[in-house]
Structure formats: structure tokens, C-alpha cells
């Protein structure tokens, strides 16, 4: 009985000890365990696999993905980071820049500004097309967005003589993304209502000016992926963690219960009154960050087992605002499906050869 429990723990749990982590690697491959049928079965996979949305708002999404291997979960995370396309500033034509920010630094800052535009409505810029230097300055309405930034700082004639506040002394001394003006190309004005093509946030500070200084430039935004440059990444962060599994090996009562609750994140351990006694119980292990503070307590470290469920992944996706997080997840799934199709096509081609 004990042997079967140990095998089941090895197959389904990653155990955190005081000085190390056990059962890190996936071991449930065919033939590794006597009496277990670990061969791939689609019906069993469909029965066990599920996705549960825990929280979703305008820019963030938390969901559980249960019944998959770490390789699939990590592939999904990396696709979110690097292979879901967005629109970003690629070319900056500087007509005048007398600010203290060098042209290269200014262009880099502009490239990192998230642009609110649905990349699914645009094509990738043709890599074989003539470059901007060769005259293809405008791009086309199907692959390029164009923005103009033209700001000049002047003195405020109505400012108080004894004032030292730059906000009162100067006009346009801070250049924000709200100063970026979208210039439609071709029939873009008909396709996109006013206000839909814009920077995601209008209060991102680009540069600071003083009277007489000016920034005048034109930006070309193109479609790209984060694998080519981080500015195209659609997420601020995309990460996952395994679901915590905390087990009390024996009852914990009295002051020890209060001490136990302080060893975990708030809400993980709940102290209840049972027949006049304080008794600890595991309330919500999902909230724990696994700081392993419990192992610093000599009295309590032997009454708790810390583990993580091997095939239960808690995903956190935070969008930059370019697209809603649920759309980013669906687009990542499409990219993963496309990779699988290409792999199957390659296999078929090899078999034909």
C-alpha cells in the first residue's frame, strides 16, 4: 500500500523539501511503471483536460490549464511572449529634433509604445519590397500605420514672474503619446473609426523640452512578432505556476495553529474554533507563494507536506493593451495549432520521400 502511494506521489506531485525538490521530472511515459497504462489515448486526454477561467478583466487573465505536460504549457507561454503578432513603430523619419534626447534613443522609445491596432487586420510588410531609402516611404494601407509627432515648446506669456514651476512657465514642455497623430493611408480612414488607431495609453512621457526646442518626426508602424524584437510582444508578462498542494500530516492546535498560519501567505491556513480549541486547517492553498518559511520552524516543519500538482498549471497573462487577454490566448492557440499542422505535413513529406 505504501509503495503504491509513493508511486502515485512520484507520478502526480512535485514535492518541496527543506533542502531540495523531489519528483521534478515527468516520469509517466509508457512502460516506466508496472501496472500503469501510460500510452497516449485521445479519449483519456479529452476527459482529463480542461481550462477554467478564474479571473478576467480588461488587461489581465488568470486561468487554470489542467491535464497537460510541462512541455505544452511552456510552449504556450513562449508563443504568447514571442509569436503572437502586434503593430509597433519600426521606422522613424526625423525631420527636426532639437531636444536633448538623441535621435536613436528617441526612436527606440517610440518603438516601445504599444499601439492600439488589431494586427489581424494587417499583413506583414513584404521583406523583399524596396526599402524606405529607395523611395517606399509611405508603405501601404494593408501593412503600415503612420503617425506624426510635431511638438514645439514655448514660454507661457501668462506665467507669474516669480514662478519656478515648469508646468506654469512653459507650454508643451512634456511630450506625451497623446501628441501622436494618426495619419490614415489609402482607405484606412473608412476602415477604422476615429479613435480606434492610437497609442494604448495617452500619458506615456516621450521627452521633455525647453523653449525653442522642437520634435518633428514621422513614424511607420508595421506588423511583427516578439521573436524579432521585444517591442512586438503583446504581453507585459505571461507566466505559469503549478497548483500548490499543502497537507497537514497531523492535527495542529492551540498557539501552534496561529504560528502555523503565520508561516504561509494570508488566507492559506485558517484557524477555527472547534470545541473551544484553536485548530488549523488548509483553507486555500492556491494563494501560497511557497516561501517555505515553515522549514524555519523546528516544531512545525514535520507536520506539513508541501507539494505542487504536476499537471495543474495556473496561467497569468497580462496584456499590454493592444488586444484583450482572452484574444491573445486564442491567437496563441491558433499559432500552436499551426505549428502542429506544419510538423504533421513535414512527417507526411518525409514518408513520401
Coordinates of C-alpha atoms in Angstrom, one line a residue:
X1 CA 0.0 0.0 0.0
X2 CA 2.8 2.4 1.0
X3 CA 4.6 1.5 -2.2
X4 CA 1.6 2.3 -4.4
X5 CA 1.1 5.7 -2.6
X6 CA 4.8 6.5 -3.2
X7 CA 4.5 5.7 -6.9
X8 CA 1.3 7.8 -7.2
X9 CA 3.1 10.7 -5.4
X10 CA 6.0 10.4 -7.8
X11 CA 3.7 10.5 -10.8
X12 CA 1.4 13.3 -9.7
X13 CA 3.2 15.6 -7.3
X14 CA 6.4 17.7 -7.2
X15 CA 7.4 17.7 -3.5
X16 CA 9.2 20.6 -1.9
X17 CA 11.5 19.6 0.9
X18 CA 13.7 21.7 3.3
X19 CA 16.8 21.3 1.2
X20 CA 15.6 20.4 -2.3
X21 CA 12.7 19.5 -4.6
X22 CA 11.7 15.9 -5.5
X23 CA 9.9 14.4 -8.4
X24 CA 10.8 17.3 -10.7
X25 CA 10.9 15.3 -14.0
X26 CA 7.9 13.8 -15.7
X27 CA 8.1 10.0 -15.4
X28 CA 4.7 8.8 -16.6
X29 CA 5.8 7.7 -20.0
X30 CA 4.8 4.3 -21.4
X31 CA 6.5 1.3 -19.7
X32 CA 8.1 3.2 -16.8
X33 CA 5.6 1.9 -14.2
X34 CA 4.4 -1.6 -13.9
X35 CA 0.6 -1.9 -13.9
X36 CA 0.1 1.6 -15.4
X37 CA -1.0 2.2 -18.9
X38 CA 0.6 5.5 -19.9
X39 CA 0.3 5.1 -23.6
X40 CA -1.2 8.2 -25.3
X41 CA -5.0 7.9 -25.5
X42 CA -7.0 10.8 -27.0
X43 CA -10.3 9.9 -25.2
X44 CA -8.5 9.9 -21.9
X45 CA -6.8 13.2 -22.7
X46 CA -10.1 14.8 -23.6
X47 CA -11.7 13.5 -20.4
X48 CA -8.9 14.9 -18.2
X49 CA -8.1 18.1 -20.0
X50 CA -9.9 21.3 -19.0
X51 CA -9.4 25.0 -18.9
X52 CA -11.0 27.0 -16.1
X53 CA -11.1 30.9 -16.2
X54 CA -10.5 32.2 -12.7
X55 CA -10.3 35.9 -13.3
X56 CA -10.5 38.2 -16.3
X57 CA -10.6 42.0 -16.7
X58 CA -9.6 44.4 -19.5
X59 CA -5.9 43.7 -19.4
X60 CA -5.3 40.6 -17.3
X61 CA -6.4 37.0 -17.4
X62 CA -5.9 34.1 -14.9
X63 CA -6.9 30.6 -15.9
X64 CA -6.1 27.0 -15.0
X65 CA -5.0 24.6 -17.6
X66 CA -5.3 21.0 -16.3
X67 CA -4.2 17.7 -17.8
X68 CA -1.2 18.7 -19.9
X69 CA 2.5 18.2 -19.8
X70 CA 5.1 20.9 -18.9
X71 CA 6.4 21.0 -22.5
X72 CA 3.0 22.0 -23.8
X73 CA 2.4 24.6 -21.1
X74 CA 5.8 26.1 -21.7
X75 CA 5.3 26.2 -25.5
X76 CA 2.0 28.0 -24.9
X77 CA 3.8 30.6 -22.7
X78 CA 6.6 31.1 -25.2
X79 CA 4.1 31.6 -28.1
X80 CA 2.3 34.3 -26.0
X81 CA 5.6 36.1 -25.5
X82 CA 7.2 35.8 -28.9
X83 CA 4.9 34.6 -31.7
X84 CA 1.6 36.5 -31.4
X85 CA 1.9 39.5 -33.7
X86 CA 1.2 43.1 -32.9
X87 CA 1.8 46.5 -34.6
X88 CA 4.7 48.6 -33.4
X89 CA 6.8 51.6 -34.7
X90 CA 9.5 50.2 -37.0
X91 CA 10.7 53.3 -38.9
X92 CA 11.1 56.9 -37.6
X93 CA 11.8 59.7 -40.1
X94 CA 13.2 62.6 -38.0
X95 CA 12.7 65.9 -39.7
X96 CA 13.7 68.0 -36.7
X97 CA 14.9 67.1 -33.2
X98 CA 16.5 69.8 -31.0
X99 CA 15.6 68.1 -27.7
X100 CA 18.4 66.6 -25.5
X101 CA 17.2 63.1 -26.5
X102 CA 19.3 61.7 -29.3
X103 CA 17.6 60.5 -32.4
X104 CA 18.4 56.9 -31.9
X105 CA 17.2 56.9 -28.2
X106 CA 14.0 58.7 -29.3
X107 CA 13.3 56.2 -32.0
X108 CA 13.9 53.4 -29.5
X109 CA 11.4 54.9 -27.0
X110 CA 8.8 55.3 -29.7
X111 CA 9.2 51.7 -30.8
X112 CA 8.3 50.5 -27.3
X113 CA 5.0 52.4 -27.2
X114 CA 2.1 49.9 -27.5
X115 CA -0.2 50.7 -30.4
X116 CA -3.9 50.0 -30.2
X117 CA -4.5 48.4 -33.6
X118 CA -5.7 44.9 -34.3
X119 CA -2.8 43.1 -36.1
X120 CA -5.2 40.6 -37.6
X121 CA -6.4 43.3 -40.0
X122 CA -2.9 43.9 -41.4
X123 CA -0.4 42.0 -43.5
X124 CA 3.3 41.6 -42.8
X125 CA 5.5 44.1 -44.5
X126 CA 7.0 42.5 -47.6
X127 CA 10.6 41.9 -46.8
X128 CA 11.5 41.9 -50.5
X129 CA 9.9 45.3 -51.1
X130 CA 12.0 48.3 -51.8
X131 CA 13.3 49.9 -48.6
X132 CA 12.3 53.4 -47.3
X133 CA 15.6 54.7 -48.6
X134 CA 14.7 53.6 -52.0
X135 CA 11.5 55.5 -52.1
X136 CA 8.9 53.3 -50.4
X137 CA 8.4 55.8 -47.7
X138 CA 4.6 55.6 -47.3
X139 CA 4.0 51.8 -47.2
X140 CA 0.5 50.7 -48.0
X141 CA -2.8 50.7 -46.2
X142 CA -2.7 46.9 -45.7
X143 CA 0.7 46.7 -43.9
X144 CA 1.6 50.1 -42.4
X145 CA 0.2 52.6 -39.9
X146 CA 1.6 56.2 -40.0
X147 CA 1.8 58.6 -37.0
X148 CA 3.0 62.2 -36.9
X149 CA 4.6 63.8 -33.8
X150 CA 5.1 67.5 -34.0
X151 CA 5.6 69.4 -30.8
X152 CA 7.3 72.8 -30.1
X153 CA 8.0 74.2 -26.6
X154 CA 7.3 77.9 -25.9
X155 CA 7.2 80.1 -22.9
X156 CA 3.9 80.8 -21.3
X157 CA 3.3 84.6 -21.5
X158 CA 0.8 84.5 -18.7
X159 CA 3.0 82.8 -16.2
X160 CA 3.7 84.6 -12.9
X161 CA 7.1 86.3 -12.8
X162 CA 8.2 84.7 -9.6
X163 CA 7.0 81.2 -10.6
X164 CA 9.6 78.3 -10.9
X165 CA 7.1 75.6 -11.9
X166 CA 7.9 74.3 -15.4
X167 CA 4.2 73.3 -15.8
X168 CA 3.4 77.0 -15.4
X169 CA 6.4 78.6 -17.2
X170 CA 6.3 76.5 -20.4
X171 CA 3.8 75.3 -22.9
X172 CA 4.3 71.8 -24.3
X173 CA 7.4 71.1 -22.3
X174 CA 6.4 67.5 -21.9
X175 CA 5.9 65.3 -25.0
X176 CA 3.3 62.6 -24.4
X177 CA 1.8 59.9 -26.5
X178 CA -1.3 61.9 -26.7
X179 CA 0.6 64.2 -29.1
X180 CA 0.9 61.4 -31.6
X181 CA -1.5 61.9 -34.5
X182 CA -2.6 59.1 -36.7
X183 CA -2.3 59.8 -40.5
X184 CA -4.6 57.4 -42.4
X185 CA -3.1 55.8 -45.5
X186 CA -5.3 54.9 -48.5
X187 CA -8.8 53.9 -47.3
X188 CA -7.8 53.4 -43.7
X189 CA -10.0 56.3 -42.6
X190 CA -13.0 54.4 -44.0
X191 CA -12.0 51.0 -42.4
X192 CA -11.1 52.3 -38.9
X193 CA -13.4 54.7 -37.0
X194 CA -11.8 57.7 -35.5
X195 CA -10.1 56.9 -32.2
X196 CA -9.5 53.2 -32.8
X197 CA -5.9 53.6 -34.1
X198 CA -3.9 55.2 -31.3
X199 CA -1.3 54.6 -28.6
X200 CA -2.8 52.3 -25.9
X201 CA -2.0 54.9 -23.2
X202 CA -2.1 58.7 -23.9
X203 CA 0.0 59.6 -20.9
X204 CA 3.4 57.9 -21.7
X205 CA 6.1 60.5 -21.4
X206 CA 8.3 60.5 -24.5
X207 CA 10.6 63.5 -23.9
X208 CA 10.9 66.9 -22.1
X209 CA 11.5 70.1 -23.9
X210 CA 12.5 73.7 -23.1
X211 CA 11.6 76.9 -25.0
X212 CA 12.8 76.8 -28.6
X213 CA 13.3 73.0 -28.7
X214 CA 11.1 71.0 -31.1
X215 CA 10.4 67.4 -32.1
X216 CA 9.1 66.8 -35.6
X217 CA 9.0 63.3 -37.0
X218 CA 7.0 60.7 -38.8
X219 CA 6.5 57.1 -37.6
X220 CA 5.8 53.9 -39.6
X221 CA 4.2 51.0 -37.7
X222 CA 4.4 47.5 -39.1
X223 CA 3.3 44.0 -38.1
X224 CA 5.8 41.8 -36.3
X225 CA 6.4 39.3 -33.5
X226 CA 8.3 39.4 -30.3
X227 CA 10.8 36.8 -31.6
X228 CA 12.1 39.5 -33.9
X229 CA 12.0 42.4 -31.3
X230 CA 10.6 42.7 -27.8
X231 CA 8.6 45.7 -28.9
X232 CA 6.2 43.4 -30.8
X233 CA 5.4 41.3 -27.7
X234 CA 1.7 41.6 -26.9
X235 CA 2.0 40.8 -23.2
X236 CA 3.6 42.6 -20.3
X237 CA 4.0 39.2 -18.7
X238 CA 2.9 35.6 -19.4
X239 CA 3.7 33.1 -16.8
X240 CA 2.5 29.9 -15.1
X241 CA 3.0 28.1 -11.9
X242 CA 1.9 24.7 -10.6
X243 CA -1.1 24.5 -8.2
X244 CA 0.1 24.3 -4.6
X245 CA -0.9 21.2 -2.6
X246 CA -0.5 21.6 1.2
X247 CA -1.2 18.7 3.5
X248 CA -1.3 18.7 7.3
X249 CA 0.2 15.4 8.4
X250 CA -1.3 15.7 11.9
X251 CA -3.7 18.0 13.8
X252 CA -2.2 21.4 14.8
X253 CA -4.0 23.1 17.7
X254 CA -3.7 26.0 20.1
X255 CA -0.9 28.5 19.7
X256 CA 0.8 26.2 17.2
X257 CA -2.2 26.8 14.9
X258 CA -1.7 30.5 15.0
X259 CA 2.1 30.1 14.5
X260 CA 1.4 27.8 11.5
X261 CA -0.8 30.3 9.8
X262 CA 1.9 33.0 10.0
X263 CA 4.3 30.7 8.1
X264 CA 2.1 30.9 5.0
X265 CA 0.7 33.6 2.8
X266 CA -2.5 35.2 4.1
X267 CA -5.6 33.1 3.5
X268 CA -3.8 29.8 3.1
X269 CA -4.1 28.5 6.6
X270 CA -7.4 29.1 8.5
X271 CA -7.6 28.9 12.3
X272 CA -11.0 27.7 13.5
X273 CA -12.6 27.3 16.9
X274 CA -13.5 23.6 17.5
X275 CA -14.9 22.7 20.9
X276 CA -13.1 25.6 22.5
X277 CA -9.8 24.8 20.8
X278 CA -8.0 26.6 18.0
X279 CA -7.5 24.2 15.1
X280 CA -5.6 24.9 11.9
X281 CA -6.8 23.7 8.5
X282 CA -5.8 24.3 4.9
X283 CA -8.2 26.9 3.5
X284 CA -6.9 27.9 0.1
X285 CA -3.5 26.5 -0.9
X286 CA -3.8 28.3 -4.3
X287 CA -2.8 31.6 -2.5
X288 CA 0.5 30.3 -1.3
X289 CA 3.8 31.5 -2.8
X290 CA 5.8 28.7 -1.3
X291 CA 8.3 30.8 0.5
X292 CA 9.0 27.6 2.6
X293 CA 9.1 29.7 5.8
X294 CA 7.6 26.7 7.5
X295 CA 11.0 25.0 7.3
X296 CA 12.5 27.6 9.6
X297 CA 10.2 26.4 12.4
X298 CA 11.7 23.3 14.0
X299 CA 8.4 22.4 15.7
X300 CA 6.1 22.6 12.8
X301 CA 8.2 21.7 9.7
X302 CA 7.5 18.0 10.2
X303 CA 3.7 18.3 10.3
X304 CA 3.3 19.8 6.8
X305 CA 3.9 18.4 3.4
X306 CA 4.4 20.9 0.6
X307 CA 3.9 19.8 -3.0
X308 CA 2.6 21.0 -6.3
X309 CA 0.1 19.2 -8.6
X310 CA 2.2 18.2 -11.6
X311 CA -0.4 18.7 -14.4
X312 CA -2.3 21.7 -13.0
X313 CA -1.0 24.9 -14.4
X314 CA -2.1 28.4 -13.2
X315 CA -1.5 30.8 -16.1
X316 CA -1.3 34.6 -15.6
X317 CA -1.5 36.7 -18.8
X318 CA -1.2 40.5 -18.7
X319 CA -1.8 42.3 -22.0
X320 CA 0.0 45.5 -22.9
X321 CA -3.5 46.7 -24.0
X322 CA -3.0 46.0 -27.7
X323 CA -5.6 43.2 -27.6
X324 CA -7.7 41.8 -24.8
X325 CA -6.0 38.9 -22.9
X326 CA -8.6 36.4 -24.0
X327 CA -8.0 37.2 -27.6
X328 CA -4.2 36.8 -27.1
X329 CA -4.8 33.3 -25.6
X330 CA -7.0 32.3 -28.6
X331 CA -4.4 33.6 -31.0
X332 CA -1.6 31.7 -29.2
X333 CA -3.7 28.5 -29.6
X334 CA -4.0 29.2 -33.3
X335 CA -0.3 29.6 -33.6
X336 CA 0.3 26.3 -31.7
X337 CA -2.2 24.5 -33.9
X338 CA -0.4 25.9 -37.0
X339 CA 2.9 24.5 -35.7
X340 CA 1.4 21.1 -35.2
X341 CA 0.0 21.1 -38.7
X342 CA 3.4 22.0 -40.2
X343 CA 5.0 19.3 -38.2
X344 CA 2.5 16.7 -39.5
X345 CA 3.0 18.0 -43.0
X346 CA 6.7 17.5 -42.7
X347 CA 6.2 14.0 -41.4
X348 CA 4.0 13.2 -44.4
X349 CA 6.5 14.7 -46.8
X350 CA 9.3 12.6 -45.3
X351 CA 7.3 9.4 -45.5
X352 CA 6.5 10.1 -49.2
X353 CA 10.2 10.6 -49.9

